[in-house]
XYZ file of C-alpha atoms in Angstrom:
258
model
C 37.810 14.707 -28.794
C 36.499 15.938 -31.803
C 33.665 14.284 -34.868
C 31.449 14.956 -37.380
C 27.864 13.562 -36.856
C 29.043 10.546 -39.859
C 31.649 10.056 -36.963
C 30.895 6.846 -35.793
C 30.898 7.480 -31.562
C 33.112 4.158 -31.294
C 34.237 2.009 -33.795
C 35.851 -1.771 -32.070
C 37.970 -3.245 -35.389
C 39.202 -6.933 -34.571
C 39.821 -6.036 -30.617
C 41.290 -9.141 -28.777
C 41.929 -9.285 -24.796
C 44.081 -11.743 -23.296
C 44.327 -12.274 -19.671
C 47.565 -14.596 -19.402
C 47.137 -17.193 -22.080
C 43.339 -16.828 -21.626
C 41.469 -14.947 -24.374
C 38.664 -13.304 -23.346
C 37.342 -11.112 -26.257
C 38.245 -12.540 -29.496
C 38.317 -10.290 -32.708
C 35.049 -8.240 -31.714
C 34.296 -5.476 -34.680
C 31.619 -3.211 -33.589
C 29.999 -0.058 -34.474
C 27.945 2.443 -32.121
C 26.897 5.523 -33.734
C 26.030 8.901 -32.323
C 23.389 8.843 -30.610
C 22.989 4.951 -30.056
C 22.152 3.580 -27.220
C 23.420 -0.553 -27.632
C 22.622 -2.945 -24.887
C 25.105 -5.993 -24.694
C 23.859 -8.748 -23.249
C 25.015 -12.275 -23.187
C 26.026 -15.145 -19.865
C 28.873 -14.438 -16.909
C 31.811 -14.884 -19.022
C 31.044 -13.982 -21.865
C 33.381 -11.131 -22.588
C 30.938 -7.845 -22.095
C 32.241 -6.031 -18.977
C 36.258 -6.587 -20.491
C 35.306 -4.769 -23.678
C 33.252 -2.456 -21.719
C 36.135 -1.428 -19.604
C 38.549 -1.585 -22.797
C 36.470 1.185 -24.458
C 38.191 3.727 -22.186
C 41.147 1.969 -21.546
C 40.606 0.831 -18.038
C 41.972 -2.495 -19.560
C 44.782 -3.010 -22.187
C 43.765 -4.580 -25.376
C 46.331 -7.015 -26.937
C 45.161 -6.408 -30.695
C 43.045 -4.265 -32.533
C 42.095 -0.898 -32.339
C 39.034 1.225 -30.180
C 38.545 4.639 -31.694
C 35.767 7.106 -29.516
C 34.314 10.037 -31.584
C 37.047 9.253 -34.072
C 40.088 9.429 -31.740
C 42.192 6.380 -30.303
C 41.821 6.434 -26.802
C 44.842 5.328 -24.757
C 47.071 5.173 -27.842
C 48.362 7.477 -30.905
C 49.412 5.686 -34.220
C 53.053 6.668 -35.640
C 53.395 4.539 -39.089
C 50.918 1.865 -38.052
C 51.825 1.067 -34.593
C 50.514 1.779 -31.435
C 51.715 3.916 -28.983
C 50.455 4.094 -25.245
C 49.531 7.493 -24.335
C 51.135 9.003 -20.726
C 48.564 8.916 -17.968
C 47.604 11.780 -18.085
C 46.712 11.898 -21.882
C 44.755 8.461 -20.759
C 42.882 10.707 -18.108
C 41.850 13.430 -20.326
C 40.850 11.688 -23.210
C 38.890 9.358 -20.757
C 37.159 12.104 -19.394
C 34.781 12.760 -21.972
C 34.028 8.902 -21.453
C 31.767 8.235 -18.232
C 31.188 4.925 -16.791
C 28.509 3.585 -14.761
C 29.782 0.168 -12.367
C 27.812 -2.502 -10.243
C 29.136 -1.254 -7.347
C 28.455 2.760 -6.863
C 32.229 3.781 -6.096
C 31.136 6.793 -4.491
C 33.741 8.268 -1.947
C 32.020 7.939 1.353
C 34.228 10.398 3.160
C 32.221 13.193 0.630
C 29.021 14.187 0.609
C 27.173 13.832 -2.621
C 27.519 16.846 -3.533
C 30.857 16.896 -3.230
C 31.143 13.116 -4.863
C 29.964 15.114 -7.863
C 32.463 17.963 -8.374
C 35.437 16.688 -7.777
C 36.586 15.128 -10.740
C 35.470 18.251 -12.869
C 37.296 20.372 -10.567
C 40.641 18.360 -9.676
C 40.429 16.827 -14.025
C 39.469 19.641 -15.931
C 40.259 22.599 -13.559
C 36.952 24.033 -13.770
C 35.844 26.943 -11.079
C 33.976 25.048 -7.830
C 31.165 27.433 -8.455
C 30.507 25.682 -12.234
C 30.460 22.796 -11.350
C 28.833 22.848 -8.683
C 25.363 24.479 -10.298
C 25.629 21.858 -13.002
C 25.865 19.776 -10.659
C 22.754 20.750 -8.647
C 20.822 20.940 -11.759
C 22.066 16.947 -12.209
C 21.180 15.801 -8.775
C 17.506 17.524 -9.862
C 17.555 15.875 -12.746
C 17.919 12.518 -11.237
C 15.678 12.928 -8.577
C 17.834 13.708 -5.826
C 17.908 17.443 -5.017
C 17.507 17.154 -1.800
C 20.265 14.742 -1.272
C 23.710 17.260 -1.934
C 24.725 17.687 1.374
C 24.134 13.638 2.221
C 26.572 11.410 2.422
C 26.513 8.019 0.360
C 25.932 5.612 3.611
C 22.891 7.024 4.326
C 21.387 6.787 0.741
C 19.532 3.288 -0.868
C 21.168 1.377 -3.581
C 19.173 3.590 -5.916
C 19.766 6.614 -4.942
C 23.165 6.053 -4.576
C 23.411 4.388 -8.348
C 21.668 7.628 -9.409
C 24.394 9.241 -8.067
C 26.673 7.472 -9.654
C 25.140 8.695 -12.991
C 25.484 12.402 -11.735
C 28.763 12.204 -11.099
C 29.467 10.441 -14.890
C 27.209 12.990 -16.116
C 28.700 16.103 -14.864
C 32.151 15.905 -16.661
C 29.884 16.071 -20.030
C 30.995 13.088 -21.335
C 29.820 12.085 -24.955
C 29.412 8.832 -24.864
C 28.110 7.099 -21.048
C 29.122 3.220 -20.398
C 27.098 0.925 -17.621
C 28.565 -2.088 -16.773
C 25.368 -4.066 -15.576
C 24.475 -0.519 -13.572
C 21.391 -2.243 -11.386
C 22.910 -5.924 -10.893
C 23.825 -4.866 -7.566
C 20.178 -3.382 -6.667
C 16.932 -4.937 -4.644
C 14.635 -5.854 -7.281
C 12.170 -2.856 -5.673
C 14.984 -0.475 -7.113
C 16.087 -1.099 -10.104
C 13.024 0.858 -11.944
C 14.571 4.152 -10.463
C 17.991 3.725 -11.971
C 16.343 2.174 -15.213
C 14.026 5.786 -15.274
C 16.868 7.925 -15.800
C 18.725 5.580 -18.029
C 15.956 5.929 -19.919
C 15.877 9.318 -19.978
C 19.271 9.646 -20.711
C 19.013 7.686 -24.086
C 15.372 10.190 -25.068
C 17.552 13.152 -24.718
C 19.701 11.584 -27.186
C 22.901 10.404 -25.000
C 25.221 7.639 -26.619
C 25.335 4.994 -24.238
C 26.614 1.006 -24.364
C 24.859 -0.887 -21.347
C 25.879 -4.456 -20.006
C 22.940 -5.270 -18.609
C 20.259 -8.407 -18.143
C 17.581 -5.960 -18.357
C 15.871 -7.675 -21.233
C 12.724 -5.854 -21.100
C 14.585 -2.440 -21.167
C 16.733 -3.393 -23.870
C 13.410 -4.364 -26.261
C 11.922 -0.676 -24.939
C 15.150 1.605 -25.421
C 18.036 0.257 -27.412
C 18.541 0.734 -30.863
C 20.546 -1.918 -30.786
C 20.894 -5.296 -29.349
C 24.256 -7.237 -29.520
C 24.602 -10.989 -28.061
C 28.232 -12.163 -27.086
C 29.031 -15.135 -25.966
C 32.463 -17.250 -25.062
C 34.285 -13.678 -26.652
C 32.493 -13.377 -29.872
C 29.744 -11.121 -31.146
C 27.146 -13.966 -31.685
C 24.740 -11.705 -33.403
C 23.207 -8.210 -33.764
C 20.688 -6.067 -34.512
C 17.364 -4.393 -33.720
C 15.893 -5.536 -30.708
C 12.824 -6.943 -32.580
C 15.311 -9.110 -34.015
C 17.684 -10.435 -31.777
C 14.921 -10.379 -28.882
C 12.068 -11.240 -31.034
C 13.358 -13.253 -33.752
C 17.245 -14.610 -33.246
C 18.901 -16.335 -35.391
C 21.370 -18.357 -33.482
C 20.168 -21.105 -31.570
C 22.941 -19.622 -28.516
C 20.953 -16.948 -28.623
C 17.546 -18.585 -28.564
C 19.010 -20.733 -25.972
C 20.325 -17.865 -23.593
C 17.091 -15.649 -24.051
C 14.920 -19.005 -22.790
C 16.532 -19.176 -19.945
C 16.413 -15.022 -18.973
C 12.665 -14.370 -20.542
């Protein structure tokens, strides 16, 4: 993916997503600039995670379009119509979009280091040493330099999630997607994961974060977007959306979670 600095990192236009007859994403329009951190807030079932998964084509959209760094993900356009790409092409484009899930999804039979190098070696065809050297640097960055040879089962939930973040970063993504990355963690482990995400934001990584961590959104986000019932209710700077929301639905949600 190539893009100039003026090209949005993510641009969604009229995105719809159905599950059978159930419309869960209802015409979303969103733009995320390069280097921007956007936090998506909203009640369970509001379409946040589904929309996030549409960005990297883990879910196929039914209408509209999504571009990442100026390119469609999962499709090519020909004479105004969209055609789905081959699996290998989808994987190649998806490789530039890192994603961290609620569950850590680490390979239990692989060491931490092996988890980090699997995708760069298999998908990007990198040399093992190149991928391993960068993996060790990333493990140091997330505070786990001493865990390279450990297996996931020996790590705490917070450590596993930091490994998952390092694994995503080892693909050198242009964009990072986080789907409630702290929701499966014990409360005392949340901070160590959010600290890594704060560092990424400070380094200029473009990030879209589905989260219920309001304090994190207030501190780190450039834009807070509140979704409900499959639509964007309001979007703007944190001080506006969190501090002085325009819509009653946003005020009601914040009153319950704060």
